[in-house]
Amino acid sequence: MISVIVPAHNEEAVIRRNLYALTKGAKTSELEVIVVCNGCEDSTAQEARKVAGPIQVVETSIASKTNALNLGDRLATGFPRFYVDADLVFCFSDLLRVAAVLEENGFLAAAPEFEFNLSQSSRAVKAYYRVWKTMPYFDTGRIAGAYGLSREGRSRFGVFPEVTSDDGFVRLQYAPHERVTVHESSVLVNAPKTLLHLIKIKTRSHGGSSELRKKYPALFSNETASPLKSLKRIFDCGLPFYDVAVYFFVSCYAKLRGRINRLSGSRIWERDESSRY
């Protein structure tokens, strides 16, 4: 039995697409999907209940992704255990490939490749992603958005703490040799349409990383990426000047905004609404 936990906050536009992909071809004896609708002010729960299959929909008034993950964990029964963002498209066949790697190869954490849909993105957003996809972050077990943990891997930590970067917290629980990206599997990610929307999500990302470094500095012994490695990669790849300029602008501006938000005590969850289509 594979368990999948889907935290969902105001995801009425995309939740059915997510659940259709996760459950198509799955037998009730091999999969359970737990959708945790947290603090929703729309019809996310009603839309999720329209999808037939091994799906349990629960609701909580607390608008917190980490609280939703913990609630889902308490209800889940199976392993490998997957955590999948509601706005992604992760097909059951791809999920099985990741599960097989966890079960057969001894890894503690595994994730599919990101497949970015940039069809509605601006020129600047496309430029950013051309550079970002070359970063060292993608070299050793990128754990984010949609990922699975083995039973042993999930025992590495207790509850999800109240942090912005829950994915980062999980990824850094494991040494590089304990986590893996499964290249034979993919998850579809709709990229932001505009630079403004991109900056929003990168602000949250940089702010979340800064928060983790302050709260859990010991975890960063498992970090393999660094600004110097990223800079070297950019020069080694010989990327176009325009792409590099956009990447540096977004990264520097988002880091600055993230730092300002952290210093001001802001807990606003900045998310990209433009990609929810």
Coordinates of C-alpha atoms in Angstrom, one line a residue:
M1 CA 0.0 0.0 0.0
I2 CA 1.4 3.3 -1.1
S3 CA 0.2 6.4 0.8
V4 CA 0.0 9.9 -0.8
I5 CA -0.7 13.0 1.2
V6 CA -1.9 16.1 -0.7
P7 CA -2.1 19.3 1.3
A8 CA -4.5 21.7 -0.4
H9 CA -5.2 25.3 0.4
N10 CA -7.7 27.0 -1.9
E11 CA -6.9 24.7 -4.8
E12 CA -10.3 24.3 -6.4
A13 CA -9.0 25.1 -9.9
V14 CA -6.4 22.3 -9.9
I15 CA -7.2 19.7 -7.3
R16 CA -9.2 17.4 -9.7
R17 CA -6.5 17.4 -12.3
N18 CA -4.0 16.4 -9.6
L19 CA -6.2 13.6 -8.2
Y20 CA -7.1 12.2 -11.7
A21 CA -3.4 11.8 -12.5
L22 CA -2.5 10.3 -9.1
T23 CA -5.2 7.7 -9.2
K24 CA -5.6 6.7 -12.9
G25 CA -4.8 3.0 -13.2
A26 CA -4.5 2.5 -9.4
K27 CA -6.2 -0.3 -7.5
T28 CA -7.7 0.5 -4.1
S29 CA -5.5 -2.3 -2.7
E30 CA -2.3 -0.5 -3.7
L31 CA -2.9 3.2 -3.1
E32 CA -4.5 5.6 -0.7
V33 CA -4.6 9.3 -1.3
I34 CA -5.4 11.6 1.6
V35 CA -6.3 15.2 0.6
V36 CA -6.0 17.6 3.6
C37 CA -7.9 20.7 2.8
N38 CA -6.5 23.3 5.2
G39 CA -8.1 26.7 5.8
C40 CA -9.9 26.6 2.4
E41 CA -12.3 29.4 1.6
D42 CA -13.3 27.9 -1.7
S43 CA -14.7 24.6 -2.9
T44 CA -11.5 22.6 -2.8
A45 CA -13.0 19.8 -0.7
Q46 CA -16.1 19.5 -2.8
E47 CA -14.0 19.3 -6.0
A48 CA -11.8 16.7 -4.5
R49 CA -14.8 14.5 -3.5
K50 CA -15.9 14.5 -7.1
V51 CA -13.0 12.3 -8.1
A52 CA -13.6 8.6 -7.7
G53 CA -10.9 6.3 -6.4
P54 CA -9.0 5.5 -3.2
I55 CA -9.3 9.1 -1.9
Q56 CA -10.0 10.3 1.6
V57 CA -10.8 14.0 1.9
V58 CA -10.4 15.7 5.3
E59 CA -10.8 19.3 6.3
T60 CA -9.2 21.5 8.9
S61 CA -9.8 25.2 9.6
I62 CA -6.1 25.7 10.2
A63 CA -4.5 27.3 7.1
S64 CA -1.0 25.6 7.5
K65 CA 0.7 23.3 5.1
T66 CA 2.8 21.7 7.7
N67 CA -0.2 21.1 10.0
A68 CA -1.9 19.5 7.0
L69 CA 1.1 17.3 6.4
N70 CA 1.1 16.1 10.0
L71 CA -2.7 15.5 9.9
G72 CA -2.2 13.4 6.7
D73 CA 0.6 11.5 8.3
R74 CA -1.6 10.5 11.3
L75 CA -4.2 9.1 8.9
A76 CA -1.8 7.4 6.4
T77 CA -1.1 3.7 6.7
G78 CA 1.3 2.8 3.9
F79 CA 4.8 3.1 2.6
P80 CA 6.5 4.3 0.6
R81 CA 4.8 7.6 1.6
F82 CA 4.5 10.4 -0.8
Y83 CA 3.9 14.1 -0.3
V84 CA 2.5 15.9 -3.4
D85 CA 1.6 19.6 -3.8
A86 CA -1.9 20.0 -5.1
D87 CA -1.0 22.1 -8.1
L88 CA 1.3 19.5 -9.7
V89 CA 0.5 16.7 -12.1
F90 CA 2.1 13.4 -10.9
C91 CA 0.8 10.4 -12.8
F92 CA 0.4 7.1 -11.0
S93 CA 2.8 5.3 -13.4
D94 CA 5.5 7.8 -12.6
L95 CA 4.8 7.5 -8.9
L96 CA 5.3 3.7 -9.1
R97 CA 8.7 4.2 -10.7
V98 CA 9.8 6.4 -7.7
A99 CA 8.3 3.9 -5.3
A100 CA 10.2 1.1 -6.9
V101 CA 13.5 2.9 -6.5
L102 CA 12.7 3.4 -2.8
E103 CA 11.8 -0.2 -2.3
E104 CA 14.5 -1.9 -4.4
N105 CA 17.5 0.4 -4.2
G106 CA 17.6 1.4 -0.5
F107 CA 17.3 5.1 -0.9
L108 CA 15.5 6.9 1.9
A109 CA 14.1 9.8 -0.2
A110 CA 13.3 10.0 -3.9
A111 CA 11.6 12.4 -6.3
P112 CA 10.7 12.5 -10.0
E113 CA 12.3 14.9 -12.5
F114 CA 10.7 18.3 -12.8
E115 CA 9.0 18.8 -16.2
F116 CA 8.3 22.6 -16.6
N117 CA 5.4 23.8 -18.7
L118 CA 6.6 27.2 -19.9
S119 CA 4.1 27.5 -22.7
Q120 CA 2.4 30.5 -21.1
S121 CA 5.5 32.1 -19.5
S122 CA 7.1 35.3 -20.5
R123 CA 10.5 35.6 -22.2
A124 CA 12.1 36.6 -18.9
V125 CA 10.6 33.6 -17.0
K126 CA 11.8 31.2 -19.6
A127 CA 15.3 32.8 -19.4
Y128 CA 15.3 32.3 -15.6
Y129 CA 14.4 28.6 -15.9
R130 CA 17.0 27.9 -18.5
V131 CA 19.7 29.0 -16.0
W132 CA 18.0 27.5 -12.9
K133 CA 17.8 24.0 -14.4
T134 CA 21.6 23.9 -14.6
M135 CA 22.2 24.6 -10.9
P136 CA 24.0 22.2 -8.6
Y137 CA 20.7 21.9 -6.6
F138 CA 19.5 19.5 -9.3
D139 CA 22.6 17.3 -9.2
T140 CA 22.0 15.3 -6.0
G141 CA 18.5 14.3 -5.0
R142 CA 16.2 17.3 -5.5
I143 CA 13.4 16.7 -3.0
A144 CA 10.6 19.2 -3.5
G145 CA 7.0 19.5 -4.6
A146 CA 6.4 15.7 -5.1
Y147 CA 8.6 13.2 -3.3
G148 CA 8.5 9.9 -1.6
L149 CA 10.0 8.5 1.6
S150 CA 10.7 5.0 2.6
R151 CA 9.6 3.8 6.1
E152 CA 13.1 4.2 7.3
G153 CA 13.4 7.6 5.6
R154 CA 10.2 8.8 7.3
S155 CA 11.5 7.7 10.7
R156 CA 14.4 10.1 10.3
F157 CA 12.4 13.0 11.7
G158 CA 9.2 13.4 13.8
V159 CA 6.4 15.8 12.9
F160 CA 6.9 18.5 10.3
P161 CA 7.9 21.7 12.1
E162 CA 6.1 25.0 11.4
V163 CA 8.6 26.3 8.8
T164 CA 8.1 27.9 5.4
S165 CA 10.4 25.5 3.5
D166 CA 9.0 22.1 4.5
D167 CA 10.5 20.5 1.4
G168 CA 13.9 21.9 2.3
F169 CA 13.6 20.6 5.9
V170 CA 12.9 17.1 4.5
R171 CA 15.6 17.2 1.8
L172 CA 18.3 18.1 4.4
Q173 CA 17.5 15.2 6.6
Y174 CA 19.4 13.0 4.2
A175 CA 22.9 12.9 3.0
P176 CA 23.4 13.1 -0.8
H177 CA 23.9 9.3 -1.1
E178 CA 20.5 8.7 0.7
R179 CA 18.4 10.7 -1.7
V180 CA 17.9 10.5 -5.4
T181 CA 16.1 12.0 -8.4
V182 CA 14.5 9.3 -10.5
H183 CA 15.2 10.3 -14.1
E184 CA 12.7 7.8 -15.5
S185 CA 9.9 9.6 -13.7
S186 CA 8.5 13.1 -14.1
V187 CA 6.1 15.5 -12.5
L188 CA 4.5 18.4 -14.5
V189 CA 5.0 21.9 -13.0
N190 CA 3.2 24.9 -14.5
A191 CA 5.8 27.7 -14.4
P192 CA 4.8 31.3 -13.5
K193 CA 3.5 33.5 -16.3
T194 CA 5.3 36.7 -15.4
L195 CA 8.5 37.8 -13.7
L196 CA 6.4 39.3 -10.8
H197 CA 4.8 35.9 -10.1
L198 CA 8.2 34.2 -10.3
I199 CA 9.7 36.7 -7.8
K200 CA 6.9 35.9 -5.4
I201 CA 7.7 32.2 -5.2
K202 CA 11.4 32.7 -5.2
T203 CA 11.0 35.2 -2.3
R204 CA 9.3 32.5 -0.3
S205 CA 12.0 30.0 -1.3
H206 CA 14.9 32.2 -0.3
G207 CA 13.2 33.3 2.9
G208 CA 12.4 29.7 3.7
S209 CA 16.0 28.6 3.3
S210 CA 17.2 31.5 5.5
E211 CA 14.7 30.5 8.2
L212 CA 15.9 26.8 8.0
R213 CA 19.6 27.9 8.3
K214 CA 18.7 29.9 11.4
K215 CA 16.5 27.2 13.1
Y216 CA 18.4 24.1 12.0
P217 CA 22.0 24.9 11.2
A218 CA 23.2 21.4 11.7
L219 CA 21.0 20.1 8.8
F220 CA 23.2 22.1 6.3
S221 CA 26.0 19.5 6.6
N222 CA 23.9 17.7 4.0
E223 CA 23.7 20.6 1.6
T224 CA 25.8 20.2 -1.5
A225 CA 24.8 23.4 -3.4
S226 CA 26.5 26.8 -2.7
P227 CA 26.6 30.2 -4.3
L228 CA 30.2 29.6 -5.5
K229 CA 29.2 26.3 -7.1
S230 CA 26.3 28.0 -8.8
L231 CA 28.4 30.8 -10.1
K232 CA 31.0 28.3 -11.5
R233 CA 28.2 26.3 -13.2
I234 CA 26.9 29.4 -14.9
F235 CA 30.3 30.3 -16.3
D236 CA 31.1 26.7 -17.3
C237 CA 27.8 26.4 -19.2
G238 CA 28.4 29.5 -21.3
L239 CA 24.8 30.6 -20.9
P240 CA 23.5 33.7 -22.8
F241 CA 24.0 37.0 -21.1
Y242 CA 20.3 37.8 -21.1
D243 CA 19.4 34.6 -19.3
V244 CA 22.2 35.1 -16.7
A245 CA 21.1 38.7 -16.1
V246 CA 17.5 37.7 -15.5
Y247 CA 18.6 34.9 -13.2
F248 CA 20.8 37.2 -11.1
F249 CA 18.2 39.9 -10.9
V250 CA 15.5 37.5 -9.7
S251 CA 17.8 35.7 -7.3
C252 CA 19.2 38.9 -5.7
Y253 CA 15.8 40.7 -5.5
A254 CA 14.0 37.7 -4.1
K255 CA 16.8 37.2 -1.5
L256 CA 16.5 40.8 -0.4
R257 CA 12.7 40.6 -0.2
G258 CA 12.9 37.3 1.7
R259 CA 15.4 38.8 4.2
I260 CA 13.2 41.9 4.7
N261 CA 10.1 39.6 5.3
R262 CA 12.0 37.5 7.8
L263 CA 13.4 40.6 9.7
S264 CA 9.9 42.1 9.8
G265 CA 8.4 38.9 11.1
S266 CA 6.1 38.5 8.1
R267 CA 4.6 35.0 7.7
I268 CA 2.7 35.8 4.4
W269 CA 2.7 32.8 2.2
E270 CA 3.5 34.2 -1.2
R271 CA 2.3 31.9 -4.0
D272 CA 1.9 32.1 -7.7
E273 CA -1.7 32.2 -8.8
S274 CA -0.8 32.6 -12.5
S275 CA 0.2 29.0 -12.8
R276 CA -3.0 27.5 -11.5
Y277 CA -4.7 26.7 -14.7

